[in-house]
Coordinates of C-alpha atoms and ligand atoms in Angstrom, one line a residue:
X81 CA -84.4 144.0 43.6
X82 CA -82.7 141.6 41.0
X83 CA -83.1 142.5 37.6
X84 CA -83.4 139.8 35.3
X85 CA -81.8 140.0 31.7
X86 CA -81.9 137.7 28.5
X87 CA -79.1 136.1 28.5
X88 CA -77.1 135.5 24.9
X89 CA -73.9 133.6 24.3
X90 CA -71.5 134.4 21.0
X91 CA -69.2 131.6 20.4
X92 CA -66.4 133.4 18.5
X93 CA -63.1 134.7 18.2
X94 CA -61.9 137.5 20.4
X95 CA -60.7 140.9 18.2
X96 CA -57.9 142.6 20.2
X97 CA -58.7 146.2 18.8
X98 CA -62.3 145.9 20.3
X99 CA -63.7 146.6 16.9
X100 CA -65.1 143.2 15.2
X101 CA -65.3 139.3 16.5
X102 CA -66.2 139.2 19.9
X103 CA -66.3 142.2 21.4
X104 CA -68.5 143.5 18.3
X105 CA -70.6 140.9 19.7
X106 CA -70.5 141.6 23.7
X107 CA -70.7 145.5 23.4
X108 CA -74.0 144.4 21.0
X109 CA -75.5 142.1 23.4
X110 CA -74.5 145.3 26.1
X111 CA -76.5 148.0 24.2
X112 CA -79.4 145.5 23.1
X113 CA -79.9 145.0 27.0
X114 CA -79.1 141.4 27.1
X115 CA -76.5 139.5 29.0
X116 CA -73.6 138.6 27.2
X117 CA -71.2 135.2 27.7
X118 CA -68.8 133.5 25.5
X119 CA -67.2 130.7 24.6
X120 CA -63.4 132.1 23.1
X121 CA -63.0 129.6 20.3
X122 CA -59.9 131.9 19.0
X123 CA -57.9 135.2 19.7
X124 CA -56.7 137.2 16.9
X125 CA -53.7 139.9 17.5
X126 CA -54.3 143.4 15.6
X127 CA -55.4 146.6 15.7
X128 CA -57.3 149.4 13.0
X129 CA -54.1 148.2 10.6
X130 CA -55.4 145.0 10.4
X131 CA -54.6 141.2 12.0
X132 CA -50.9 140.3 12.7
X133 CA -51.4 136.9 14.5
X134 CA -53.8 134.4 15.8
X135 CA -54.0 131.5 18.0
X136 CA -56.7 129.0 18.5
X137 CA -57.9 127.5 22.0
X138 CA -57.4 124.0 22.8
X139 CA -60.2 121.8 22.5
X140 CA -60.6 121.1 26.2
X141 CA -60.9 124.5 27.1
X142 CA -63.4 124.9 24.6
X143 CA -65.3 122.2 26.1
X144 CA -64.8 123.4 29.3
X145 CA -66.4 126.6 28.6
X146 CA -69.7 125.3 27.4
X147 CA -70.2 122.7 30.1
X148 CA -69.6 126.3 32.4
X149 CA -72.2 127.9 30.6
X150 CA -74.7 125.2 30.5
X151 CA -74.1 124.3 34.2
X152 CA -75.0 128.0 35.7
X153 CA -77.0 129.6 32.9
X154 CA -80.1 129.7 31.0
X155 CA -79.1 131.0 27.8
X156 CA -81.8 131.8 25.5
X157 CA -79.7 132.5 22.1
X158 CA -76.5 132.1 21.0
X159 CA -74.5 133.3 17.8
X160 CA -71.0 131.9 15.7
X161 CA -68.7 133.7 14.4
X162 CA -64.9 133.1 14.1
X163 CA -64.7 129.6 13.7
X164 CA -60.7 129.0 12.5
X165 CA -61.4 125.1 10.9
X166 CA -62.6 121.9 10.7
X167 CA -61.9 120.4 13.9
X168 CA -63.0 123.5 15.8
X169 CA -66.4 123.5 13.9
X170 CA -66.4 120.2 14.9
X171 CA -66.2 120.9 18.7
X172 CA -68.7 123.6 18.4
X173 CA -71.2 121.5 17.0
X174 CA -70.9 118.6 19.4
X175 CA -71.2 121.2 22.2
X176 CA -74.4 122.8 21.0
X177 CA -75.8 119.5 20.0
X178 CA -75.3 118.6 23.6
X179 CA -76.6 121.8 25.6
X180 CA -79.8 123.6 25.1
X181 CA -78.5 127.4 24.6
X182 CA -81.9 128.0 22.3
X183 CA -81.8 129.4 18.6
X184 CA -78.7 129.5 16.5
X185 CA -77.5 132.3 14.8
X186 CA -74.2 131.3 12.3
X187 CA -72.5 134.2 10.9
X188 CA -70.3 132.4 8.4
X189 CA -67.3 133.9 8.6
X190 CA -64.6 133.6 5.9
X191 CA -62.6 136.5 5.8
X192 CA -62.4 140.0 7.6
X193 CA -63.3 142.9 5.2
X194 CA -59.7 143.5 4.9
X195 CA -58.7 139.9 3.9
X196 CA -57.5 138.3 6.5
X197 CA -58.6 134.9 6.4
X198 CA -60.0 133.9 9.1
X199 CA -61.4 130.6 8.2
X200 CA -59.1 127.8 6.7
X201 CA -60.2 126.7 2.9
X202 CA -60.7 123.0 3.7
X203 CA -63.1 123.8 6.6
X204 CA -65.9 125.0 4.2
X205 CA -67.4 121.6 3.5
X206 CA -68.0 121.2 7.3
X207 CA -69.4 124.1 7.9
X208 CA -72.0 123.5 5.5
X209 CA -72.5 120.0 6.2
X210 CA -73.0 120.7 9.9
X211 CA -72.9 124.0 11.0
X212 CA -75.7 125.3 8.3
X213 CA -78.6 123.1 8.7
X214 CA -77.9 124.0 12.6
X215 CA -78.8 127.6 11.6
X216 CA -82.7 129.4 12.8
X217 CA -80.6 132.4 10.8
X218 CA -77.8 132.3 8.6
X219 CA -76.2 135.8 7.6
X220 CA -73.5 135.3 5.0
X221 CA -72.4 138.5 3.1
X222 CA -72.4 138.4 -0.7
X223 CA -69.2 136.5 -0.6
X224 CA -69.9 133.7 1.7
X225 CA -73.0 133.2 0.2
X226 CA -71.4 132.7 -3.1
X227 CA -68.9 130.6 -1.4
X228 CA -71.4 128.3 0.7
X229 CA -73.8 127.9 -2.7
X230 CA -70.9 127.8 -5.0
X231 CA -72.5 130.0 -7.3
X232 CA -70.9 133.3 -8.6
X233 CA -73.7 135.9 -7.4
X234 CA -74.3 138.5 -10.4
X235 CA -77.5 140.0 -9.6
X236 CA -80.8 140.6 -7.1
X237 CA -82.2 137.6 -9.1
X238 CA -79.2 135.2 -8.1
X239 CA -78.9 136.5 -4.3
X240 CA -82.8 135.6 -3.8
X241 CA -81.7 132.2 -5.6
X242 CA -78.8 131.6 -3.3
X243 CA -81.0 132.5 0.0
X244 CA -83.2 129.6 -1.8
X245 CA -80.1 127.4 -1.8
X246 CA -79.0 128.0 1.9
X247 CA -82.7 127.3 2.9
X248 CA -82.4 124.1 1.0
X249 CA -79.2 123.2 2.6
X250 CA -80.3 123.3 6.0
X251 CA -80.4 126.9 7.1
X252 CA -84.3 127.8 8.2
X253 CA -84.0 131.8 7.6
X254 CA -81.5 133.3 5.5
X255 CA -80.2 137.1 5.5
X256 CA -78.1 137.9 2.9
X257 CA -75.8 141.1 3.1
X258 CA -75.6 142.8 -0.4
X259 CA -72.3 143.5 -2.4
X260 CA -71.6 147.8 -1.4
X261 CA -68.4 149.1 -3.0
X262 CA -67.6 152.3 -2.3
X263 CA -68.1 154.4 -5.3
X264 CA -70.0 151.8 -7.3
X265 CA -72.9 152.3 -5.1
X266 CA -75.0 155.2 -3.1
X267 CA -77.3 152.4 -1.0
X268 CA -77.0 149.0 0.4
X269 CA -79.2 146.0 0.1
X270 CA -80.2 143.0 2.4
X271 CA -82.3 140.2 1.6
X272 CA -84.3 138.2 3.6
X273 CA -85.8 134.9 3.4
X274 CA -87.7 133.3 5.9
X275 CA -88.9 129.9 6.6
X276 CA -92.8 130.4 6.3
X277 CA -91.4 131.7 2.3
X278 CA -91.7 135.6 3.1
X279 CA -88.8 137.6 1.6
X280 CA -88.3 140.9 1.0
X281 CA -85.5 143.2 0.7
X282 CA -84.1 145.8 3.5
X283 CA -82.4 149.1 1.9
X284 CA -80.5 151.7 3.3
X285 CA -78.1 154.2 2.4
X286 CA -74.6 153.5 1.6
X287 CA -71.8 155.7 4.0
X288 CA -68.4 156.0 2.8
X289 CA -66.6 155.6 5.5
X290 CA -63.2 153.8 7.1
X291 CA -65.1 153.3 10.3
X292 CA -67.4 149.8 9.2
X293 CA -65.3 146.7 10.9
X294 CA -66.9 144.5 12.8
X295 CA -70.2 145.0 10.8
X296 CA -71.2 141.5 10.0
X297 CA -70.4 140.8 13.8
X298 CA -72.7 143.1 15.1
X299 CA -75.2 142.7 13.1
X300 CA -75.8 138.7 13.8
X301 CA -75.1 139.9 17.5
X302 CA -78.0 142.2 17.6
X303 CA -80.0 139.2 15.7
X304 CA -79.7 137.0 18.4
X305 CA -80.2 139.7 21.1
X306 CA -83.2 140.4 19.9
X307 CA -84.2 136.7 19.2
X308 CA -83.2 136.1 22.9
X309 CA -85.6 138.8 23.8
X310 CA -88.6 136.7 22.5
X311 CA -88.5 138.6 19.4
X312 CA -90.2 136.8 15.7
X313 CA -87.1 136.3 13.5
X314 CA -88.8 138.9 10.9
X315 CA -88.5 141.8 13.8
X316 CA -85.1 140.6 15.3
X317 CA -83.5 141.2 11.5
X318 CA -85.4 144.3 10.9
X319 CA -84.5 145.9 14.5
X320 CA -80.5 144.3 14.2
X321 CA -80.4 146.1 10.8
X322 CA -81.9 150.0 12.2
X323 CA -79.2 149.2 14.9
X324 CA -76.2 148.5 12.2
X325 CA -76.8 151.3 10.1
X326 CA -77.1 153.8 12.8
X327 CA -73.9 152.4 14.5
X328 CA -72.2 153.2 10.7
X329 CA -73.6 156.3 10.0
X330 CA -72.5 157.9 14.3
X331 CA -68.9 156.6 13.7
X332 CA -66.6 157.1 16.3
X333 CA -62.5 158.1 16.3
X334 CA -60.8 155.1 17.3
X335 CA -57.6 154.0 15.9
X336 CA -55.6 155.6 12.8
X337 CA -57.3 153.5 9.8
X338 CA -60.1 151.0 9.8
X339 CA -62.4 151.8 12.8
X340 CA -65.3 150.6 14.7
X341 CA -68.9 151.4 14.4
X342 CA -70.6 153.4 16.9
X343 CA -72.4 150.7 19.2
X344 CA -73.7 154.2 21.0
X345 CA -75.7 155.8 18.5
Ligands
LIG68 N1 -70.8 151.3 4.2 C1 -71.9 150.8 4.6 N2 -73.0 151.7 4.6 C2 -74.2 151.3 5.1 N3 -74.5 150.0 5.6 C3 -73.4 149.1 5.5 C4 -72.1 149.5 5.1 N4 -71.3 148.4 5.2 C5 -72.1 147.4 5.7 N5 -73.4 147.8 5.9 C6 -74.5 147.1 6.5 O1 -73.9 146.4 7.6 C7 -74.5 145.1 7.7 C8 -73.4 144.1 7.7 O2 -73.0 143.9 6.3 P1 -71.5 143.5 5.8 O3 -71.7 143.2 4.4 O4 -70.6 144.6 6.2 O5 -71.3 142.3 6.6 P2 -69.9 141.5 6.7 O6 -69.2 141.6 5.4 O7 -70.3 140.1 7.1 O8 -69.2 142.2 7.8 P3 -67.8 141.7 8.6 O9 -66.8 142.1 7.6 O10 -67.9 142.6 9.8 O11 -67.9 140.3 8.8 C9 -75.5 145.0 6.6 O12 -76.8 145.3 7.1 C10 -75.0 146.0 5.6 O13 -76.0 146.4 4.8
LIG69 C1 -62.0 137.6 15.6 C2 -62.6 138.3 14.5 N1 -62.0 139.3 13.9 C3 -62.6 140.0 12.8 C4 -63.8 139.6 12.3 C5 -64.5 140.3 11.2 O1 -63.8 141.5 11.0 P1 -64.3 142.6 9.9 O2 -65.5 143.3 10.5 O3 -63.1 143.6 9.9 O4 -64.5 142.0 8.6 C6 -64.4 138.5 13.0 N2 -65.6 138.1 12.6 N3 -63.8 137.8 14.0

């Protein structure tokens, strides 16, 4: 007997410590039951210390690995992450514009938790020209979101105005991860705005922990599994965020500084 499985595609960069990018996304795609394929856009070197180089694939390889994908496979979600600049948002939205790999999730990735850039400053403007309105969900933390709306984010009132912003820009559902600073805060906040105008808020508790990269990543992962699974966007947020916390609050021992999240728990 085959079994058949959802199949999802993350378009991102690869993470060689297994922890964030996309292997965050691959292991989330595992546990979430779906079947997991990629399109390597760039591979960063570094481990719980943090990134120490980076290269980015060539354009024809990039190509290559959609056509490959679109050829053999009915993909019924995909996600972005890592997307390095201009010219490589570029490619990736001529490739999805060509294919049909269903919904788009866009994790707008700037910078890795422990500042490593990891999108070049110029490439901004493209991203929200035509990346964004690409977007069935956007998932910006409080950072990108201030970045993408150009507006410095000071309180719940300006977040829900921001996720206003996005929507208005292009992006038809908006999640917007909440600022958490250790010791300036015991929970942590999400909100959600959706395209029929629902929003609410999604709280949690706050862990204090070293073990949390890769976060971001797995979160818009487990979005889009669960959006490849026929999920409503309302349930595929609220089931990718259960999934998230748990994987904080079981972490695992891996590496000597900044770990991964429990993809197990
Ligand atoms: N310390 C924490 N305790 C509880 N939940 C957390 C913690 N850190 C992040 N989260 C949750 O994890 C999810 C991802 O949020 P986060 O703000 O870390 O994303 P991100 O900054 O994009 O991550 P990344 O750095 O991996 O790109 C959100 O649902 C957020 O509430
Ligand atoms: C290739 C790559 N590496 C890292 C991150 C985020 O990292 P973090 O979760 O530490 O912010 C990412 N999105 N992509």
């Amino acid at each position: 007997m085959v079994n058949e499985f959802p199949q999802a595609l993350t378009i991102a960069g690869s993470d060689s410590d297994g922890s964030a990018g996309m292997q965050a996304d691959l292991h989330t795609f595992f546990v979430r039951k779906t079947y997991g394929t990629s399109v390597i856009t760039a591979c960063v070197a570094g481990n719980s210390y943090g990134i120490h180089d980076s290269v980015t694939m060539p354009e024809h390889f990039i190509n290559q690995e959609f056509k490959d994908l679109a050829d053999d496979f009915k993909i019924r979600a995909a996600k972005t992450g890592m997307l390095d600049d201009t010219n490589m948002i570029n490619i990736v939205v001529n490739n999805y514009k060509k294919y049909d790999f269903g919904p788009l999730i866009v994790d707008p990735v700037i910078v890795t938790k422990h500042g490593n850039m990891l999108l070049k400053q110029d490439a901004l403007k493209t991203l929200k020209d035509k990346l964004l309105p690409l977007a069935t969900v956007i998932t910006p933390n409080f950072y990108e979101a201030e970045k993408l709306t150009d507006k410095e984010i000071k309180s719940d009132n300006d977040i829900e105005e921001a996720a206003i912003k996005l929507i208005k820009m292009g992006a038809k559902n908006v999640i917007i991860k909440g600022k958490h600073i250790a010791g300036e805060t015991d929970k942590v906040r999400d909100y959600v705005l959706l395209e029929s105008g629902k929003n609410f808020w999604i709280d949690g508790p706050y862990y204090n922990t070293t073990h949390k990269n890769g976060t971001g990543d797995s979160l818009s992962a487990a979005i889009t599994a669960e959006i490849a699974k026929d999920n409503d966007i309302e349930q595929a947020i609220r089931i990718a965020d259960e999934y998230v916390d748990k994987a904080i609050k079981n972490g695992i021992e891996v590496g000597h500084k900044f770990g991964p999240i429990n993809h197990w728990s």
